[in-house]
């Protein structure tokens, strides 16, 4: 009887030791090809900022693999792996398969979802970073340029600081947001948020192929975007890539950008005092953010009634429709353009820049003064809209110049 007790004690000690190993692996946020995550296990980033595991959204009984904030109550999910192919039981397993593929297996040991990577690694590991990025990499190589795969390249409905939002022409991939279908279903819903790379890149909210809202070049449709002290952002453009990037200035501020199920892009910030997320920004904010709401040569001011009006020296093209609040036909010149009789270029401030998808060329080197001398009296009168970036006081700016009557 005594020997039996000792035997049972040994088994308990071995099980405790194995469990402690699993906890250590979870704490450091990595697993290799000899380890795996079952439903109930989690992977935690080294600083305890983010956690990866299995979850069921809302009242759904389906199971998904996702990432959420570790220290914020309520499981705010920022990324979902198998968003279109849910598990139907709690017997799923997430593991790294040689030579370097992340795979989610169901209860029949079939691969339900995978990273579909083709690069071969000698010792691949899965790591959850404090940025919220889940990366598959060679154990001895933590250079981001050499990652085998990363979740930041496959967004769901959320972007985090350090995410690159846009296009990689080498891989042919676009990184964009898709709204959830419902609170219980994270598969792609009716709305998407893209960086449109044509002309000068700008953010576009779409429903299918229909453009609903554009943010404008250089985020010109977001009031005081450059004055936020908590983060900085920029646009990177090269032959191979075009993307918006964002970086947190104040690391203590927890912020995320999401695309809601109703097609609204929102920046949310966590407030410890009230233990809740507050909406910092909504796009569209009002009717003036609706695409082409005032038509050509129209301008929108939510403080006016009606909200739509015409630019200086323009009149409604359809006066009767204008009275009925149908501004879609826009405005036309009151009199034909005649630069020899006093017509000049007019300056407008505090408005969203024109749709840069139709700009004809971009010049990153000339100053505003050089632009005026070289272009205003020549090309602009012939070709209309042009996009020009200029440098003023060490900062790159953007000016869209177009003909006014």
Short mmCIF file of C-alpha atoms in Angstrom, two decimals:
data_model
loop_
_atom_site.label_atom_id
_atom_site.label_comp_id
_atom_site.label_asym_id
_atom_site.label_seq_id
_atom_site.Cartn_x
_atom_site.Cartn_y
_atom_site.Cartn_z
CA UNK A 1 0.00 0.00 0.00
CA UNK A 2 2.86 2.31 0.82
CA UNK A 3 4.52 1.59 -2.54
CA UNK A 4 1.28 2.41 -4.35
CA UNK A 5 1.09 5.75 -2.55
CA UNK A 6 4.69 6.58 -3.55
CA UNK A 7 3.89 5.63 -7.15
CA UNK A 8 0.89 7.94 -7.21
CA UNK A 9 2.95 10.72 -5.64
CA UNK A 10 5.57 10.32 -8.37
CA UNK A 11 2.94 10.55 -11.10
CA UNK A 12 1.52 13.74 -9.54
CA UNK A 13 5.00 15.27 -9.35
CA UNK A 14 5.69 14.44 -13.01
CA UNK A 15 2.36 15.95 -14.08
CA UNK A 16 3.04 19.07 -12.00
CA UNK A 17 6.47 19.39 -13.61
CA UNK A 18 5.01 19.10 -17.13
CA UNK A 19 2.36 21.70 -16.33
CA UNK A 20 5.01 24.06 -14.98
CA UNK A 21 6.98 23.70 -18.24
CA UNK A 22 3.86 24.64 -20.22
CA UNK A 23 3.30 27.69 -18.01
CA UNK A 24 6.90 28.82 -18.48
CA UNK A 25 6.56 28.49 -22.25
CA UNK A 26 3.32 30.49 -22.17
CA UNK A 27 4.89 33.23 -20.04
CA UNK A 28 7.71 33.85 -22.49
CA UNK A 29 5.33 33.84 -25.43
CA UNK A 30 6.92 31.21 -27.70
CA UNK A 31 6.30 27.64 -28.82
CA UNK A 32 8.35 25.41 -31.12
CA UNK A 33 7.62 22.30 -33.16
CA UNK A 34 7.60 20.07 -30.06
CA UNK A 35 4.93 22.13 -28.30
CA UNK A 36 1.35 23.10 -29.04
CA UNK A 37 -1.61 25.01 -27.64
CA UNK A 38 -4.86 23.30 -26.73
CA UNK A 39 -8.16 25.06 -26.15
CA UNK A 40 -7.70 26.65 -22.71
CA UNK A 41 -3.95 27.25 -23.10
CA UNK A 42 -2.70 30.72 -23.95
CA UNK A 43 0.42 32.35 -25.33
CA UNK A 44 1.41 35.61 -23.62
CA UNK A 45 3.78 38.29 -24.93
CA UNK A 46 6.95 38.82 -22.89
CA UNK A 47 5.69 42.05 -21.31
CA UNK A 48 2.24 40.65 -20.62
CA UNK A 49 0.56 43.10 -23.02
CA UNK A 50 -1.20 40.68 -25.36
CA UNK A 51 -2.50 37.12 -25.13
CA UNK A 52 -3.33 34.53 -27.79
CA UNK A 53 -5.76 31.69 -27.29
CA UNK A 54 -9.09 30.13 -28.15
CA UNK A 55 -12.32 32.13 -27.71
CA UNK A 56 -16.00 32.26 -28.63
CA UNK A 57 -17.29 35.72 -29.66
CA UNK A 58 -20.54 36.92 -28.12
CA UNK A 59 -23.04 34.10 -27.65
CA UNK A 60 -21.50 31.91 -30.35
CA UNK A 61 -20.47 28.34 -29.53
CA UNK A 62 -17.90 28.30 -32.35
CA UNK A 63 -14.24 28.52 -31.37
CA UNK A 64 -11.64 30.80 -32.91
CA UNK A 65 -7.94 31.50 -32.34
CA UNK A 66 -7.42 35.18 -31.61
CA UNK A 67 -5.30 37.83 -29.90
CA UNK A 68 -6.58 40.16 -27.19
CA UNK A 69 -5.25 42.55 -24.56
CA UNK A 70 -3.98 40.58 -21.57
CA UNK A 71 -4.52 43.23 -18.88
CA UNK A 72 -7.75 44.76 -20.15
CA UNK A 73 -10.97 43.07 -19.00
CA UNK A 74 -13.53 41.88 -21.52
CA UNK A 75 -11.32 40.12 -24.09
CA UNK A 76 -11.01 42.93 -26.64
CA UNK A 77 -10.04 40.86 -29.69
CA UNK A 78 -7.67 42.56 -32.15
CA UNK A 79 -6.92 39.68 -34.54
CA UNK A 80 -8.54 36.37 -35.56
CA UNK A 81 -6.75 33.53 -37.35
CA UNK A 82 -9.56 31.28 -38.58
CA UNK A 83 -12.16 34.03 -38.94
CA UNK A 84 -13.86 32.34 -41.90
CA UNK A 85 -13.51 28.71 -40.72
CA UNK A 86 -14.52 28.25 -37.06
CA UNK A 87 -13.88 25.24 -34.90
CA UNK A 88 -17.08 23.52 -33.81
CA UNK A 89 -15.62 21.95 -30.67
CA UNK A 90 -13.09 22.70 -27.92
CA UNK A 91 -10.69 20.05 -29.21
CA UNK A 92 -8.68 22.28 -31.53
CA UNK A 93 -4.86 22.42 -31.44
CA UNK A 94 -2.54 25.20 -32.61
CA UNK A 95 0.97 24.07 -33.47
CA UNK A 96 4.08 24.83 -35.53
CA UNK A 97 4.75 22.23 -38.21
CA UNK A 98 8.13 21.71 -39.81
CA UNK A 99 9.63 23.23 -41.89
CA UNK A 100 7.80 26.38 -40.68
CA UNK A 101 4.01 26.45 -40.93
CA UNK A 102 1.55 27.57 -38.26
CA UNK A 103 -1.46 25.25 -38.34
CA UNK A 104 -4.80 24.95 -36.56
CA UNK A 105 -6.04 21.34 -36.32
CA UNK A 106 -9.61 20.29 -35.57
CA UNK A 107 -10.87 17.33 -33.53
CA UNK A 108 -10.20 14.92 -36.42
CA UNK A 109 -6.59 16.12 -36.71
CA UNK A 110 -7.26 17.82 -40.06
CA UNK A 111 -5.76 21.24 -40.79
CA UNK A 112 -8.57 23.79 -40.54
CA UNK A 113 -6.39 26.87 -41.08
CA UNK A 114 -2.70 27.49 -41.70
CA UNK A 115 -0.23 30.31 -42.33
CA UNK A 116 0.46 28.73 -45.74
CA UNK A 117 4.12 29.75 -45.62
CA UNK A 118 6.64 28.31 -48.06
CA UNK A 119 9.97 29.44 -46.56
CA UNK A 120 11.95 26.64 -44.95
CA UNK A 121 13.27 27.15 -41.39
CA UNK A 122 15.64 24.89 -39.47
CA UNK A 123 14.13 25.66 -36.06
CA UNK A 124 10.87 27.60 -36.45
CA UNK A 125 9.16 29.14 -33.42
CA UNK A 126 5.94 31.04 -32.84
CA UNK A 127 6.20 34.22 -30.77
CA UNK A 128 3.65 36.80 -29.64
CA UNK A 129 5.22 40.25 -29.44
CA UNK A 130 4.24 43.09 -27.12
CA UNK A 131 3.14 45.02 -30.22
CA UNK A 132 0.34 42.46 -30.71
CA UNK A 133 2.09 40.93 -33.71
CA UNK A 134 2.11 37.14 -33.84
CA UNK A 135 5.24 36.07 -35.72
CA UNK A 136 6.59 32.82 -37.08
CA UNK A 137 10.37 33.01 -37.31
CA UNK A 138 13.67 31.18 -37.14
CA UNK A 139 14.60 30.72 -33.48
CA UNK A 140 17.99 32.37 -33.96
CA UNK A 141 16.78 35.26 -36.14
CA UNK A 142 14.52 37.99 -34.70
CA UNK A 143 15.02 40.44 -37.59
CA UNK A 144 11.50 41.53 -38.68
CA UNK A 145 12.64 41.55 -42.31
CA UNK A 146 13.22 37.79 -42.09
CA UNK A 147 9.98 36.70 -40.41
CA UNK A 148 8.48 33.65 -42.07
CA UNK A 149 4.97 34.98 -41.41
CA UNK A 150 3.31 37.62 -39.24
CA UNK A 151 -0.27 38.41 -38.26
CA UNK A 152 0.27 42.13 -39.00
CA UNK A 153 0.20 41.17 -42.70
CA UNK A 154 -3.28 39.63 -42.35
CA UNK A 155 -5.49 42.16 -40.57
CA UNK A 156 -8.98 41.54 -39.29
CA UNK A 157 -11.02 44.59 -38.22
CA UNK A 158 -8.28 46.27 -36.17
CA UNK A 159 -4.96 48.03 -36.68
CA UNK A 160 -2.46 48.60 -33.87
CA UNK A 161 0.54 50.93 -33.65
CA UNK A 162 3.38 49.47 -35.78
CA UNK A 163 0.93 47.98 -38.29
CA UNK A 164 1.64 48.75 -41.96
CA UNK A 165 -1.63 49.46 -43.71
CA UNK A 166 -1.45 49.32 -47.49
CA UNK A 167 0.23 47.50 -50.39
CA UNK A 168 3.23 45.23 -50.89
CA UNK A 169 3.80 44.89 -54.63
CA UNK A 170 6.52 42.26 -54.19
CA UNK A 171 4.13 39.79 -52.55
CA UNK A 172 1.08 41.17 -54.33
CA UNK A 173 -0.74 41.52 -51.00
CA UNK A 174 -2.96 44.34 -49.80
CA UNK A 175 -3.28 44.82 -46.05
CA UNK A 176 -6.71 46.25 -45.25
CA UNK A 177 -9.49 46.08 -42.65
CA UNK A 178 -12.70 44.05 -42.94
CA UNK A 179 -15.62 44.57 -40.61
CA UNK A 180 -16.96 41.60 -38.65
CA UNK A 181 -20.19 40.17 -40.03
CA UNK A 182 -21.82 40.18 -36.56
CA UNK A 183 -20.73 40.24 -32.92
CA UNK A 184 -20.76 36.44 -33.03
CA UNK A 185 -19.16 36.05 -36.46
CA UNK A 186 -15.71 37.55 -37.26
CA UNK A 187 -15.83 36.56 -40.94
CA UNK A 188 -15.68 39.53 -43.38
CA UNK A 189 -18.78 41.70 -43.25
CA UNK A 190 -20.16 44.34 -45.58
CA UNK A 191 -17.44 46.98 -45.20
CA UNK A 192 -13.73 47.33 -45.92
CA UNK A 193 -11.16 50.06 -45.29
CA UNK A 194 -8.32 50.40 -47.82
CA UNK A 195 -5.35 52.54 -48.71
CA UNK A 196 -6.12 53.38 -52.33
CA UNK A 197 -2.71 53.61 -54.05
CA UNK A 198 -3.85 55.31 -57.27
CA UNK A 199 -2.67 58.90 -57.73
CA UNK A 200 -1.57 60.07 -54.29
CA UNK A 201 -2.62 57.38 -51.73
CA UNK A 202 -5.57 58.02 -49.43
CA UNK A 203 -7.85 56.02 -47.13
CA UNK A 204 -11.14 54.76 -48.62
CA UNK A 205 -14.12 53.10 -46.89
CA UNK A 206 -16.05 50.81 -49.22
CA UNK A 207 -19.07 48.53 -49.30
CA UNK A 208 -18.27 45.98 -51.96
CA UNK A 209 -17.05 48.06 -54.92
CA UNK A 210 -18.96 51.17 -53.82
CA UNK A 211 -16.90 54.00 -52.30
CA UNK A 212 -18.68 55.38 -49.22
CA UNK A 213 -16.10 57.74 -47.79
CA UNK A 214 -12.57 58.94 -48.45
CA UNK A 215 -10.28 60.35 -45.79
CA UNK A 216 -8.29 62.44 -48.25
CA UNK A 217 -4.55 62.70 -48.95
CA UNK A 218 -2.36 63.20 -45.88
CA UNK A 219 -5.41 62.47 -43.67
CA UNK A 220 -6.73 65.92 -44.61
CA UNK A 221 -10.27 64.78 -43.81
CA UNK A 222 -9.38 64.22 -40.15
CA UNK A 223 -9.48 67.46 -38.12
CA UNK A 224 -6.23 68.23 -36.26
CA UNK A 225 -4.73 64.84 -37.16
CA UNK A 226 -1.19 66.23 -36.98
CA UNK A 227 -1.72 67.75 -33.53
CA UNK A 228 -2.24 64.51 -31.58
CA UNK A 229 0.53 64.19 -28.95
CA UNK A 230 0.08 60.44 -28.40
CA UNK A 231 1.11 59.08 -31.81
CA UNK A 232 2.79 59.97 -35.08
CA UNK A 233 2.11 58.63 -38.52
CA UNK A 234 3.31 58.84 -42.08
CA UNK A 235 2.99 57.55 -45.61
CA UNK A 236 5.74 55.38 -47.08
CA UNK A 237 5.99 55.13 -50.85
CA UNK A 238 8.47 53.21 -52.97
CA UNK A 239 8.48 51.10 -56.11
CA UNK A 240 7.69 48.00 -54.04
CA UNK A 241 5.48 49.29 -51.22
CA UNK A 242 2.91 51.92 -50.33
CA UNK A 243 1.54 52.01 -46.79
CA UNK A 244 0.50 54.18 -43.88
CA UNK A 245 2.47 53.60 -40.70
CA UNK A 246 1.74 54.69 -37.17
CA UNK A 247 3.89 54.79 -34.06
CA UNK A 248 2.93 55.46 -30.45
CA UNK A 249 4.69 58.44 -28.86
CA UNK A 250 3.28 57.90 -25.39
CA UNK A 251 3.60 54.17 -24.75
CA UNK A 252 1.25 54.39 -21.78
CA UNK A 253 -1.67 55.27 -24.07
CA UNK A 254 -3.45 52.17 -25.36
CA UNK A 255 -5.11 52.92 -28.69
CA UNK A 256 -6.49 50.96 -31.61
CA UNK A 257 -8.25 51.70 -34.90
CA UNK A 258 -11.22 49.51 -35.87
CA UNK A 259 -13.75 49.19 -38.66
CA UNK A 260 -17.22 48.69 -37.19
CA UNK A 261 -19.97 46.48 -38.53
CA UNK A 262 -21.76 49.63 -39.73
CA UNK A 263 -18.76 50.81 -41.77
CA UNK A 264 -17.36 53.42 -39.37
CA UNK A 265 -13.60 53.70 -38.80
CA UNK A 266 -13.05 54.44 -35.11
CA UNK A 267 -10.02 55.24 -33.01
CA UNK A 268 -10.61 53.97 -29.48
CA UNK A 269 -8.48 54.71 -26.42
CA UNK A 270 -8.50 52.78 -23.14
CA UNK A 271 -9.17 54.85 -20.00
CA UNK A 272 -8.13 53.14 -16.77
CA UNK A 273 -10.17 55.45 -14.57
CA UNK A 274 -13.49 54.30 -16.04
CA UNK A 275 -12.21 50.88 -17.15
CA UNK A 276 -13.61 51.28 -20.63
CA UNK A 277 -12.79 52.25 -24.22
CA UNK A 278 -13.72 55.76 -25.34
CA UNK A 279 -14.27 56.69 -28.99
CA UNK A 280 -11.61 59.24 -29.88
CA UNK A 281 -12.51 59.60 -33.56
CA UNK A 282 -15.27 58.54 -35.97
CA UNK A 283 -14.95 58.42 -39.77
CA UNK A 284 -17.35 59.25 -41.32
CA UNK A 285 -18.09 61.83 -38.63
CA UNK A 286 -21.17 63.34 -40.31
CA UNK A 287 -22.93 63.72 -43.65
CA UNK A 288 -20.05 65.79 -45.03
CA UNK A 289 -17.84 62.68 -45.05
CA UNK A 290 -20.19 60.92 -47.48
CA UNK A 291 -18.46 60.40 -50.82
CA UNK A 292 -19.41 63.03 -53.46
CA UNK A 293 -22.21 64.33 -51.25
CA UNK A 294 -21.95 67.83 -52.78
CA UNK A 295 -20.85 66.84 -56.27
CA UNK A 296 -18.16 68.49 -58.41
CA UNK A 297 -16.90 71.89 -57.23
CA UNK A 298 -19.10 71.68 -54.14
CA UNK A 299 -18.01 72.04 -50.54
CA UNK A 300 -19.67 70.73 -47.39
CA UNK A 301 -19.97 72.41 -43.99
CA UNK A 302 -22.03 70.60 -41.37
CA UNK A 303 -22.59 73.92 -39.61
CA UNK A 304 -24.50 75.33 -42.59
CA UNK A 305 -28.06 74.69 -43.71
CA UNK A 306 -28.04 73.24 -46.26
CA UNK A 307 -24.70 71.59 -45.62
CA UNK A 308 -23.64 71.77 -49.28
CA UNK A 309 -22.55 74.92 -51.03
CA UNK A 310 -20.56 75.88 -54.11
CA UNK A 311 -17.01 77.13 -54.28
CA UNK A 312 -16.52 80.83 -54.94
CA UNK A 313 -17.68 81.87 -58.48
CA UNK A 314 -19.59 78.59 -58.93
CA UNK A 315 -23.37 77.99 -58.87
CA UNK A 316 -25.51 74.84 -58.55
CA UNK A 317 -25.72 72.88 -61.80
CA UNK A 318 -29.23 71.70 -60.89
CA UNK A 319 -30.91 74.51 -58.88
CA UNK A 320 -34.20 72.61 -58.47
CA UNK A 321 -32.43 69.50 -57.21
CA UNK A 322 -30.36 71.68 -54.88
CA UNK A 323 -33.57 72.97 -53.24
CA UNK A 324 -34.66 69.33 -52.69
CA UNK A 325 -31.31 68.57 -50.96
CA UNK A 326 -30.09 66.59 -53.98
CA UNK A 327 -26.62 68.07 -54.42
CA UNK A 328 -25.14 65.18 -56.41
CA UNK A 329 -24.93 67.16 -59.69
CA UNK A 330 -22.56 69.60 -58.04
CA UNK A 331 -21.69 73.06 -59.28
CA UNK A 332 -20.61 74.77 -62.49
CA UNK A 333 -18.78 78.02 -63.20
CA UNK A 334 -20.93 81.13 -63.12
CA UNK A 335 -18.99 82.48 -66.09
CA UNK A 336 -16.37 80.81 -68.34
CA UNK A 337 -12.81 80.80 -67.06
CA UNK A 338 -10.79 83.75 -68.38
CA UNK A 339 -7.38 84.29 -66.84
CA UNK A 340 -6.78 87.37 -69.00
CA UNK A 341 -9.66 89.20 -67.32
CA UNK A 342 -8.78 88.75 -63.68
CA UNK A 343 -9.60 85.11 -62.91
CA UNK A 344 -7.04 83.81 -60.41
CA UNK A 345 -6.29 80.76 -58.26
CA UNK A 346 -8.09 80.96 -54.93
CA UNK A 347 -6.88 79.62 -51.60
CA UNK A 348 -9.14 77.44 -49.42
CA UNK A 349 -8.23 76.41 -45.88
CA UNK A 350 -9.66 73.79 -43.52
CA UNK A 351 -11.17 71.57 -46.22
CA UNK A 352 -10.50 68.01 -47.30
CA UNK A 353 -8.08 67.89 -50.22
CA UNK A 354 -9.56 66.91 -53.62
CA UNK A 355 -9.76 63.30 -54.69
CA UNK A 356 -6.10 62.53 -55.48
CA UNK A 357 -6.92 59.33 -57.38
CA UNK A 358 -7.22 61.54 -60.45
CA UNK A 359 -4.05 63.58 -59.93
CA UNK A 360 -1.77 63.46 -62.96
CA UNK A 361 1.70 63.59 -61.38
CA UNK A 362 3.57 64.06 -58.12
CA UNK A 363 6.64 66.23 -57.55
CA UNK A 364 8.41 65.72 -54.22
CA UNK A 365 11.27 68.16 -54.70
CA UNK A 366 9.90 71.55 -55.73
CA UNK A 367 8.97 74.25 -53.22
CA UNK A 368 5.61 76.00 -53.22
CA UNK A 369 7.20 79.07 -54.80
CA UNK A 370 8.80 76.99 -57.55
CA UNK A 371 5.48 75.33 -58.17
CA UNK A 372 3.79 78.68 -58.60
CA UNK A 373 6.40 79.95 -61.05
CA UNK A 374 6.85 76.78 -63.07
CA UNK A 375 3.35 75.47 -63.14
CA UNK A 376 0.55 77.92 -62.49
CA UNK A 377 1.06 79.83 -65.73
CA UNK A 378 1.71 76.79 -67.91
CA UNK A 379 0.49 73.25 -67.24
CA UNK A 380 -2.37 73.97 -64.80
CA UNK A 381 -4.41 75.92 -67.32
CA UNK A 382 -4.23 72.96 -69.69
CA UNK A 383 -4.63 69.92 -67.46
CA UNK A 384 -6.62 70.85 -64.33
CA UNK A 385 -5.90 68.87 -61.17
CA UNK A 386 -2.31 68.16 -60.21
CA UNK A 387 -0.77 66.83 -57.05
CA UNK A 388 2.39 68.43 -55.71
CA UNK A 389 4.25 67.81 -52.48
CA UNK A 390 6.43 70.63 -51.19
CA UNK A 391 8.76 71.15 -48.26
CA UNK A 392 8.14 73.98 -45.84
CA UNK A 393 10.13 74.52 -42.66
CA UNK A 394 11.60 71.02 -42.95
CA UNK A 395 8.24 69.26 -43.15
CA UNK A 396 6.82 67.57 -46.23
CA UNK A 397 3.40 68.94 -47.10
CA UNK A 398 0.94 68.24 -49.90
CA UNK A 399 -0.87 70.71 -52.09
CA UNK A 400 -3.51 69.81 -54.65
CA UNK A 401 -3.95 72.65 -57.13
CA UNK A 402 -6.90 72.83 -59.47
CA UNK A 403 -8.49 75.42 -61.69
CA UNK A 404 -11.14 77.71 -60.23
CA UNK A 405 -13.25 80.23 -62.08
#
